[in-house]
PDB file of C-alpha atoms in Angstrom:
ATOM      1  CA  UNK A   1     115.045 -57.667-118.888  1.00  0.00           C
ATOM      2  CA  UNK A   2     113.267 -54.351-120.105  1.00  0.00           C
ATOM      3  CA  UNK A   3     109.165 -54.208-120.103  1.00  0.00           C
ATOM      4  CA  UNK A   4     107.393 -52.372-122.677  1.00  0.00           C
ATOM      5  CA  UNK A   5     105.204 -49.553-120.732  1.00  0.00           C
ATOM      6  CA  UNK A   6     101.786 -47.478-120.463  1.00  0.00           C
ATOM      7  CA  UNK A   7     102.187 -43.907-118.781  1.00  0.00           C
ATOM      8  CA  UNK A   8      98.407 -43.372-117.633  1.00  0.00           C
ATOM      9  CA  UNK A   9      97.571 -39.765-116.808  1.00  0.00           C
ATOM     10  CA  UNK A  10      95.656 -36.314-117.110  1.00  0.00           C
ATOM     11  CA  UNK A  11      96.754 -33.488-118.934  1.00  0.00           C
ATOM     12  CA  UNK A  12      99.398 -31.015-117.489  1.00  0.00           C
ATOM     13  CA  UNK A  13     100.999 -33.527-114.639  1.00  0.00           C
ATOM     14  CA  UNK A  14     104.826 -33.527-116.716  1.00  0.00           C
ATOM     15  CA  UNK A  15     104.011 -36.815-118.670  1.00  0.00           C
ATOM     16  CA  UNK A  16     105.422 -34.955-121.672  1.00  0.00           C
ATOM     17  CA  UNK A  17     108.927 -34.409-120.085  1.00  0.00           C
ATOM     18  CA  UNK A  18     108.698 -37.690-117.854  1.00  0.00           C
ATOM     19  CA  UNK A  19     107.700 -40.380-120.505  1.00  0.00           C
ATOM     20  CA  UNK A  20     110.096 -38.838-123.675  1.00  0.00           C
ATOM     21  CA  UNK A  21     112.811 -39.369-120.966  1.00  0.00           C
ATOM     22  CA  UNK A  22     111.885 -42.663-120.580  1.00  0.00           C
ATOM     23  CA  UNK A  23     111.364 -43.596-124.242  1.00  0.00           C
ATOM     24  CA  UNK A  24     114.334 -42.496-125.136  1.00  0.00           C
ATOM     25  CA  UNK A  25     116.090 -44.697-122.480  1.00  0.00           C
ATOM     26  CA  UNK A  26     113.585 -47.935-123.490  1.00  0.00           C
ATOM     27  CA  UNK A  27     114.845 -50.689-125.846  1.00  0.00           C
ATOM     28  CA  UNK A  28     111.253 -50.304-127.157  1.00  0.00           C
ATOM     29  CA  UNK A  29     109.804 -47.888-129.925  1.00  0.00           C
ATOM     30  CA  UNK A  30     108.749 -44.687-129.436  1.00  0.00           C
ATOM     31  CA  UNK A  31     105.313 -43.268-130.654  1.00  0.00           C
ATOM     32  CA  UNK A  32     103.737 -39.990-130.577  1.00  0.00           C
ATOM     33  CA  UNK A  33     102.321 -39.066-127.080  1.00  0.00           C
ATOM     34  CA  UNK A  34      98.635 -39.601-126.592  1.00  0.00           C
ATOM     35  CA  UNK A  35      98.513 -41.558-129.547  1.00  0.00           C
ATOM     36  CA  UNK A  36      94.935 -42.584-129.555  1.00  0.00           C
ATOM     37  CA  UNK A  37      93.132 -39.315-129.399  1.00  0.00           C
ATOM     38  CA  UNK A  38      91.225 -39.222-131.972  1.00  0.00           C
ATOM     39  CA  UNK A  39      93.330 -37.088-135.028  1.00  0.00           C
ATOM     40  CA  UNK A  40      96.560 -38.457-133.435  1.00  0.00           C
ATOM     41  CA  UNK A  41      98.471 -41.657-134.963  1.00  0.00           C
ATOM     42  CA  UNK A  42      96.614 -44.503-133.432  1.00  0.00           C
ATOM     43  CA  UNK A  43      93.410 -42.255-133.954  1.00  0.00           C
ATOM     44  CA  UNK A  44      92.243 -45.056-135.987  1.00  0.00           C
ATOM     45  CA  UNK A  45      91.054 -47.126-132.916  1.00  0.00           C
ATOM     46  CA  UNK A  46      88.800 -44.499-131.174  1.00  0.00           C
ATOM     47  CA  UNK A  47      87.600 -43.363-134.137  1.00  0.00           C
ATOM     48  CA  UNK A  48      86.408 -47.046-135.404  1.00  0.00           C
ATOM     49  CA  UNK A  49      85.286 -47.286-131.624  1.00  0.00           C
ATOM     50  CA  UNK A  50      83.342 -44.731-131.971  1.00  0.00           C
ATOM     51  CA  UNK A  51      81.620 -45.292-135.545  1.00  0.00           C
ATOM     52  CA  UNK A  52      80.453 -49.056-135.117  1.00  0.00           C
ATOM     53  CA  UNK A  53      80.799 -49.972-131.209  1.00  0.00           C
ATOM     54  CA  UNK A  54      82.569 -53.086-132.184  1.00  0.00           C
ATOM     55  CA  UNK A  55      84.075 -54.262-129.189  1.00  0.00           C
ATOM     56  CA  UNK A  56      85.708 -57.371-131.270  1.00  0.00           C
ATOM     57  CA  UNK A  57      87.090 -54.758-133.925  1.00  0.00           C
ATOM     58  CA  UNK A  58      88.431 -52.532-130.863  1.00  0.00           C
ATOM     59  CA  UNK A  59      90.533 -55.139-129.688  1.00  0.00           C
ATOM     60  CA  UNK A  60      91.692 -56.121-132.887  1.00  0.00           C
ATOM     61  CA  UNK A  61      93.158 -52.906-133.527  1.00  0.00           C
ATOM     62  CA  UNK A  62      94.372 -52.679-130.290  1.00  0.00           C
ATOM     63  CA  UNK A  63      96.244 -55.345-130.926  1.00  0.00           C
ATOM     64  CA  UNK A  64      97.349 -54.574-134.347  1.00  0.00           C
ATOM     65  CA  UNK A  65      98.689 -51.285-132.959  1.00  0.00           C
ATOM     66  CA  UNK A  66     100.507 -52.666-130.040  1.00  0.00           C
ATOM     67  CA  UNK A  67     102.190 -55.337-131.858  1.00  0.00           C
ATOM     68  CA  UNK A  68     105.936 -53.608-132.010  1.00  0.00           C
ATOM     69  CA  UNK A  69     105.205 -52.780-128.416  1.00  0.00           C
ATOM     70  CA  UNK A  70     105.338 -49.164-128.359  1.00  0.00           C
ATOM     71  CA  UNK A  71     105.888 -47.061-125.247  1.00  0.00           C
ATOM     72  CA  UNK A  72     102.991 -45.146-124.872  1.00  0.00           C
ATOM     73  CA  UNK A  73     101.923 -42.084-122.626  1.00  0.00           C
ATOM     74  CA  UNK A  74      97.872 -41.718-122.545  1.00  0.00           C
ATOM     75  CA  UNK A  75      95.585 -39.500-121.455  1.00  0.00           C
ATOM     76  CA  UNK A  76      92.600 -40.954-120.175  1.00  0.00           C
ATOM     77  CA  UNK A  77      90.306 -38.548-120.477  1.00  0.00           C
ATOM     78  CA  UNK A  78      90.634 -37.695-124.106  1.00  0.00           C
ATOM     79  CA  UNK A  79      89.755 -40.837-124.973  1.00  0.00           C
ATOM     80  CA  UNK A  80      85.445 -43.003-124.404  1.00  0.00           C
ATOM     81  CA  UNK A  81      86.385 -45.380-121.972  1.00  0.00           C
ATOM     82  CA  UNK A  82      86.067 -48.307-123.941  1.00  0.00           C
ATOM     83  CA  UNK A  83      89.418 -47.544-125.328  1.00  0.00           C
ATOM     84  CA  UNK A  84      91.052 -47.669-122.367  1.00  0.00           C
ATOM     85  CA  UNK A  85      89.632 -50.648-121.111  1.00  0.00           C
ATOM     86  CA  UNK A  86      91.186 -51.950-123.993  1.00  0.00           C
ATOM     87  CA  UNK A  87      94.189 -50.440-123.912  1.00  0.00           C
ATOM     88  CA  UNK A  88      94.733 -52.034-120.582  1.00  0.00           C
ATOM     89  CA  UNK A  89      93.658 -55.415-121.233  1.00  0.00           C
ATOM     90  CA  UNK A  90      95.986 -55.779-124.336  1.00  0.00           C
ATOM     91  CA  UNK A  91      99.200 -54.046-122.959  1.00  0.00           C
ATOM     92  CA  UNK A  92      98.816 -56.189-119.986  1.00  0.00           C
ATOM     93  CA  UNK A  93      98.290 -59.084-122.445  1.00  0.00           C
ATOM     94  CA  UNK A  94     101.677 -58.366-124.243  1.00  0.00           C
ATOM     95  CA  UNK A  95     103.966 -57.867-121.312  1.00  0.00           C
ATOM     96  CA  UNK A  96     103.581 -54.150-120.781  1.00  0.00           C
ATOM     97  CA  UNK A  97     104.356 -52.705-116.919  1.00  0.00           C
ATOM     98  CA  UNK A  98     101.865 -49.779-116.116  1.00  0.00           C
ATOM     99  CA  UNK A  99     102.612 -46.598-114.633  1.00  0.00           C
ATOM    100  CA  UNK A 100     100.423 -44.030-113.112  1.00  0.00           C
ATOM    101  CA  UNK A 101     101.135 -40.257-113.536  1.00  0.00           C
ATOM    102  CA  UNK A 102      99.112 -37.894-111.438  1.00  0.00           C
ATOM    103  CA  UNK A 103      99.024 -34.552-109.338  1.00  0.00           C
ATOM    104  CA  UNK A 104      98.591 -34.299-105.650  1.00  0.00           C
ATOM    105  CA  UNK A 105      97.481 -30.306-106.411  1.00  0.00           C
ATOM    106  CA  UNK A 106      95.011 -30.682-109.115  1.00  0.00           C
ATOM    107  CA  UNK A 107      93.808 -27.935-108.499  1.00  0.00           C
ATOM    108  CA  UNK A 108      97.043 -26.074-110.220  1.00  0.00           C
ATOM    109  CA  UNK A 109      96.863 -28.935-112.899  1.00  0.00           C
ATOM    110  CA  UNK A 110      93.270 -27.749-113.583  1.00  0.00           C
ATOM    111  CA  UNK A 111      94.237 -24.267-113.738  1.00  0.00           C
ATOM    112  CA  UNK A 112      97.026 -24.817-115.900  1.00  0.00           C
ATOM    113  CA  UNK A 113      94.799 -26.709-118.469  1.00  0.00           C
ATOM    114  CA  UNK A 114      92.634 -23.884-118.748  1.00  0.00           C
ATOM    115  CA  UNK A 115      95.512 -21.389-119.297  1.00  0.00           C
ATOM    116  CA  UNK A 116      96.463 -23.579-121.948  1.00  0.00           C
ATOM    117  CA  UNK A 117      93.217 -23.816-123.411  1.00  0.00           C
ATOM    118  CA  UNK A 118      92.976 -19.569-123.444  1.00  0.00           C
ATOM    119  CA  UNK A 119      96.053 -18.794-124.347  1.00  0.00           C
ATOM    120  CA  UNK A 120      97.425 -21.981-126.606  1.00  0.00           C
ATOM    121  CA  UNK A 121     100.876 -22.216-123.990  1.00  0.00           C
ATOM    122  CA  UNK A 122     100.903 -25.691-124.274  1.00  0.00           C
ATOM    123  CA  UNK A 123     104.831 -26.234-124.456  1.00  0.00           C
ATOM    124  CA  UNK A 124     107.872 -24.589-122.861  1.00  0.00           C
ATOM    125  CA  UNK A 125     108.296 -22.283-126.056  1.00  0.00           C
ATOM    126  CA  UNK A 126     104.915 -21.473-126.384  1.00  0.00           C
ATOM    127  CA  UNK A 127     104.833 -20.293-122.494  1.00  0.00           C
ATOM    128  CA  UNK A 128     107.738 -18.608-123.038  1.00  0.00           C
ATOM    129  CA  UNK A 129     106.083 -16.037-125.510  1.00  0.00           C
ATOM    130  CA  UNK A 130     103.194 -15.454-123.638  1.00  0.00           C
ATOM    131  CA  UNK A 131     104.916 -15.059-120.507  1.00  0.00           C
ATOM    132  CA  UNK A 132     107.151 -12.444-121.847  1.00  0.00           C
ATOM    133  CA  UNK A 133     103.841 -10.476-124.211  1.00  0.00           C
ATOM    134  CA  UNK A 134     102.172 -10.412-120.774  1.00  0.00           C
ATOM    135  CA  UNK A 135     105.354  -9.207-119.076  1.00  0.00           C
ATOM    136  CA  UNK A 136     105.740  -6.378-121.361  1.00  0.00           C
ATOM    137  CA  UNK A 137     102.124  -5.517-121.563  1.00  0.00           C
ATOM    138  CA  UNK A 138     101.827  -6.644-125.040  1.00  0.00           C
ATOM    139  CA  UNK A 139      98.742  -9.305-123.589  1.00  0.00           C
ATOM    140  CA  UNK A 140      96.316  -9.430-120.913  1.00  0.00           C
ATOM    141  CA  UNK A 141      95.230 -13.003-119.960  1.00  0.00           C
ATOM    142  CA  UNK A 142      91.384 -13.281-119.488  1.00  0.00           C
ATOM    143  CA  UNK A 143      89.120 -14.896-116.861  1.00  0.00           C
ATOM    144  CA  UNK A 144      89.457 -18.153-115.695  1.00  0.00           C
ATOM    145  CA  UNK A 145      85.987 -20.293-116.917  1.00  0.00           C
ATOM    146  CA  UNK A 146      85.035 -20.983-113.409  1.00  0.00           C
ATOM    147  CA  UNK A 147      81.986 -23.015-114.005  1.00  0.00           C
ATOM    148  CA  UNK A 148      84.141 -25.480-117.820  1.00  0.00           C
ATOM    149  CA  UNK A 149      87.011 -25.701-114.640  1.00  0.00           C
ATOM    150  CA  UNK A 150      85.100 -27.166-112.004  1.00  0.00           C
ATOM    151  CA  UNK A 151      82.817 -29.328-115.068  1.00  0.00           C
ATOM    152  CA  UNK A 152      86.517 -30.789-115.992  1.00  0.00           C
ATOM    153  CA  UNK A 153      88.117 -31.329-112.171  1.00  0.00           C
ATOM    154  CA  UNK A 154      84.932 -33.205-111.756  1.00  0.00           C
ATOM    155  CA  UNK A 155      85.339 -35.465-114.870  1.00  0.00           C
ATOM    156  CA  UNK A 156      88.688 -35.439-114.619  1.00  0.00           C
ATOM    157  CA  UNK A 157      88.103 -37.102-110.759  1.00  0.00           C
ATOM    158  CA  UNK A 158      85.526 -39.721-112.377  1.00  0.00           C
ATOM    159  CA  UNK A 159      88.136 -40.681-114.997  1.00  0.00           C
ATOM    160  CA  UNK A 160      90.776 -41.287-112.113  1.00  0.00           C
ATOM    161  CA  UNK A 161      88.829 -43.461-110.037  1.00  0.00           C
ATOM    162  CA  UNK A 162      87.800 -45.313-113.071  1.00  0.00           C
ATOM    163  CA  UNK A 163      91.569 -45.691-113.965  1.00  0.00           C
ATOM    164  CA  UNK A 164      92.194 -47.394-110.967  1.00  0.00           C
ATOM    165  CA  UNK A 165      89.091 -49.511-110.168  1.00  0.00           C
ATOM    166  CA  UNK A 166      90.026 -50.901-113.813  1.00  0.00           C
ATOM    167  CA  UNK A 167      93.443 -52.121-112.480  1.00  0.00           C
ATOM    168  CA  UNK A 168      91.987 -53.414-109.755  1.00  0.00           C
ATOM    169  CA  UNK A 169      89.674 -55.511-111.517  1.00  0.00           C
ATOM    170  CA  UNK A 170      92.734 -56.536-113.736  1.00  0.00           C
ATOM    171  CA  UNK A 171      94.663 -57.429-110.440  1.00  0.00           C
ATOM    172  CA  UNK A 172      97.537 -54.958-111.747  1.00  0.00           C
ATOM    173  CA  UNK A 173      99.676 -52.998-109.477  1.00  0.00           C
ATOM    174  CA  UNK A 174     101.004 -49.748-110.946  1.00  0.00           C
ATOM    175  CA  UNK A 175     104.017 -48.410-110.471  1.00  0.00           C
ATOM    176  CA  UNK A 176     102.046 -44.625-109.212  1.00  0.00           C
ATOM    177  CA  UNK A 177     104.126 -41.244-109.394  1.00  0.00           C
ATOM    178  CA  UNK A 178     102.680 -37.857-108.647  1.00  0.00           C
ATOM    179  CA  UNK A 179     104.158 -34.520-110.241  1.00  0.00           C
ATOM    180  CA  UNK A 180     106.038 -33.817-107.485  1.00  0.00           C
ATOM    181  CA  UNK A 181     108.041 -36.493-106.710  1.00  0.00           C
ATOM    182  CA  UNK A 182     109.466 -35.802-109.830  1.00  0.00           C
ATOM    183  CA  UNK A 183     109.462 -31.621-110.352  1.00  0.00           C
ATOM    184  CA  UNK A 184     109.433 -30.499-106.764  1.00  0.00           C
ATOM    185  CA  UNK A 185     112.823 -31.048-105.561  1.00  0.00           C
ATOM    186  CA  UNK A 186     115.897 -32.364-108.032  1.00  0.00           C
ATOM    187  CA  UNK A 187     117.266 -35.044-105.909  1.00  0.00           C
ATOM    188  CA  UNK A 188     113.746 -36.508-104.996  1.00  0.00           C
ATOM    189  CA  UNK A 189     113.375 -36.113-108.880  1.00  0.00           C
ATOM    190  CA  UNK A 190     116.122 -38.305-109.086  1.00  0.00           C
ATOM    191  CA  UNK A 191     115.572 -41.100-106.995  1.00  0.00           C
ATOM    192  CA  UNK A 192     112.321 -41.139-108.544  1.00  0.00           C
ATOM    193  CA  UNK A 193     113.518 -41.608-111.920  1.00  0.00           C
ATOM    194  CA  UNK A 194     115.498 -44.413-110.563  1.00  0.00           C
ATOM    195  CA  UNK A 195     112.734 -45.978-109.549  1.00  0.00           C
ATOM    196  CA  UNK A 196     110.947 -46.033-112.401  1.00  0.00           C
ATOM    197  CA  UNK A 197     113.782 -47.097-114.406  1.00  0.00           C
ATOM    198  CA  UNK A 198     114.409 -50.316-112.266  1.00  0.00           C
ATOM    199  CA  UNK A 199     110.351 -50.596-112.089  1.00  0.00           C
ATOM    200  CA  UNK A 200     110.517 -50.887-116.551  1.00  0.00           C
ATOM    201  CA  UNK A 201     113.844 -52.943-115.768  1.00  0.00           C
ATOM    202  CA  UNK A 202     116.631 -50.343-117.578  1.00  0.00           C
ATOM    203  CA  UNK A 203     120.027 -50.741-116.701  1.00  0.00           C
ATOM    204  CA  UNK A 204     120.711 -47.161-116.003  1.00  0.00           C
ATOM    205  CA  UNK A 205     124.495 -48.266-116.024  1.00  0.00           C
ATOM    206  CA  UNK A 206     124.636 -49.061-119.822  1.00  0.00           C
ATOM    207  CA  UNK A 207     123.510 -45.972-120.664  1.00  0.00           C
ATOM    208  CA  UNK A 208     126.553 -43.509-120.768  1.00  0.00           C
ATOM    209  CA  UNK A 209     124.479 -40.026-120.582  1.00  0.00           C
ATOM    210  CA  UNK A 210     122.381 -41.378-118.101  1.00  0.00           C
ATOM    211  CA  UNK A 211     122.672 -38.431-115.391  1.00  0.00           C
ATOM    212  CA  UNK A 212     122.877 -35.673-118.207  1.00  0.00           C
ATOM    213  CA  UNK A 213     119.973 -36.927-119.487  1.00  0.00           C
ATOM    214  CA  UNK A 214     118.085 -37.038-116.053  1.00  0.00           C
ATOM    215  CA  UNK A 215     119.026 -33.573-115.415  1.00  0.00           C
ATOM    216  CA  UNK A 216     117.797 -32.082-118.755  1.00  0.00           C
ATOM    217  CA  UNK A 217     114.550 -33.147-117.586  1.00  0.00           C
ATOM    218  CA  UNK A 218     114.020 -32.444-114.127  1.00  0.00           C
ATOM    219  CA  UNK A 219     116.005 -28.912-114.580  1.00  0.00           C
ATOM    220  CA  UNK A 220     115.148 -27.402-117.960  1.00  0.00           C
ATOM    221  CA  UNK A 221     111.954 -29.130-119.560  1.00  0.00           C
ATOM    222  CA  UNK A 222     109.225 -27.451-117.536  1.00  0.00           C
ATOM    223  CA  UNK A 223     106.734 -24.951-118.527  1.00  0.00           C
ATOM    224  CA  UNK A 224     106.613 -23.403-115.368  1.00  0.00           C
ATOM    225  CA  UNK A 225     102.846 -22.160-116.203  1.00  0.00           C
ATOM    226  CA  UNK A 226     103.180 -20.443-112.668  1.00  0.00           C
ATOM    227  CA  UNK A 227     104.205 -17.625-113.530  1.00  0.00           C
ATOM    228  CA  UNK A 228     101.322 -17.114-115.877  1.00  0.00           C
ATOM    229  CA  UNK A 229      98.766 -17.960-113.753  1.00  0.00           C
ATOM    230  CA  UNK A 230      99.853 -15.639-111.325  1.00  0.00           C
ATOM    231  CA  UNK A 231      98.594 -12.637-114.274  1.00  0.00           C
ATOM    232  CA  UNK A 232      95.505 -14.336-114.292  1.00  0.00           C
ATOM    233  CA  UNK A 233      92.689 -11.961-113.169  1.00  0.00           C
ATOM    234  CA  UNK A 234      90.551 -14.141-111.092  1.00  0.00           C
ATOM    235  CA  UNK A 235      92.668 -16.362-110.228  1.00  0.00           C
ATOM    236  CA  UNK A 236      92.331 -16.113-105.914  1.00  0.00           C
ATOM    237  CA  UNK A 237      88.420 -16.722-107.125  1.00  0.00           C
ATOM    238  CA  UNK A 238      88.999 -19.671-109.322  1.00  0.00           C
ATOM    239  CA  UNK A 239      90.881 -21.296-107.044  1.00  0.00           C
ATOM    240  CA  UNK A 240      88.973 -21.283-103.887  1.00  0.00           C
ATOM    241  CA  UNK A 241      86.151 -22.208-106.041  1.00  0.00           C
ATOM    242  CA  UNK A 242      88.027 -25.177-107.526  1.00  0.00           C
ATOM    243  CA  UNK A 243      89.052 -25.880-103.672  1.00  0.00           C
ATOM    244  CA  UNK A 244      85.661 -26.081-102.702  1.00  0.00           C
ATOM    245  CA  UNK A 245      84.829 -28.949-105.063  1.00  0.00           C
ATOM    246  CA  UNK A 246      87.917 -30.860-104.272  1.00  0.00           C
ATOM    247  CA  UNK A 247      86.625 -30.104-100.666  1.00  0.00           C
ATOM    248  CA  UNK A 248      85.043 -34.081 -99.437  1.00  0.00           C
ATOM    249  CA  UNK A 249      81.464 -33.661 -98.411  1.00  0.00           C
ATOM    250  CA  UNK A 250      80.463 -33.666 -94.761  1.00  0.00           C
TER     251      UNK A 250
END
């Protein structure tokens, strides 16, 4: 038996690769990823969230939404909170399994996400052409926003701790997955992957491409925004700063 499923996550941790691999091998729909930020197809609900505070209405179209059980890979924090809260209570309503996606070195995540944000590399291709205008001189990358980084980590932190005192409220159990168990090293990528397909219940057996399709992902799907950062001017600062507010307090 196969379980509809919520990716949760924060931006630039491989959801993109990691949950279109594991729509395509669901017996479930598909939808567009991050579907309920705001201009995005499910849009609807935070938006009407947003205009009237209607918690009855938010469920409703929660509900409405969720009714084909799509798979669904969500960011939570793009979205007011309400909306997950939602989201939660009415996937877990419907038989969905939840998954956690997240990034041991957020620091690199954060960094990444504010790459993105300067230079618009959000997808392999895109990457691919700034990484080669920078290589040939064509484009400098500027500054790292050292103050909007560390804002965002420490948002990004709240959000994540609100993620999972919300499950534990619920009495839900994720199935939780960091980065690099999955991108780190190919045949810990793997075994991973297996995981999480027993976890949603696919029968990796039935499906003939199974392995090619694994591979694809783990091998040739990344951005590897590494490279980039690398060009980045203060990047040694931004980081230690970034380091310093990961950094517990005494």
């Amino acid at each position: 038996m196969t379980f509809p499923h919520v990716i949760w996550t924060l931006r630039r941790t491989g959801g993109t690769t990691l949950a279109t691999l594991l729509a395509d091998l669901s017996d479930f729909p598909g939808v567009q990823h991050e579907p309920f930020n705001a201009e995005r197809i499910f849009g609807e609900v935070t938006r009407n969230w947003t205009a009237t505070r209607d918690a009855g209405r938010l469920r409703d179209d929660m509900q409405r939404v969720l009714a084909r059980r799509p798979v669904i890979k969500h960011c939570v924090e793009l979205v007011p909170e309400p909306v997950n809260d939602a989201l939660l209570t009415v996937s877990a309503s419907l038989g969905y399994v939840q998954i956690v996606l997240d990034r041991r070195a957020d620091v690199d995540r954060i960094l990444s996400l504010e790459l993105a944000r300067h230079t618009g590399a959000w997808g392999k291709a895109e990457a691919r052409r700034v990484h080669e205008a920078v290589q040939s001189g064509e484009r400098s990358l500027p500054p790292i926003d050292i103050a909007a980084a560390a804002t965002h980590l420490r948002a990004c932190d709240q959000r994540r701790r609100g993620m999972h005192a919300r499950f534990a409220d619920h009495g839900i159990a994720p199935f939780v997955v960091h980065f690099e168990d999955i991108y780190a090293d190919p045949a810990r990528g793997r075994d991973t992957v297996a995981a999480l397909t027993a976890f949603i219940g696919i029968d990796r057996s039935a499906v003939a491409d199974y392995d090619a399709r694994v591979e694809e992902a783990l091998l040739t799907k990344g951005q590897k925004s590494a490279r980039l950062l690398d060009r980045v001017p203060n990047i040694d600062e931004a980081r230690a700063a970034l380091e310093e507010v990961r950094r517990p307090s005494a």
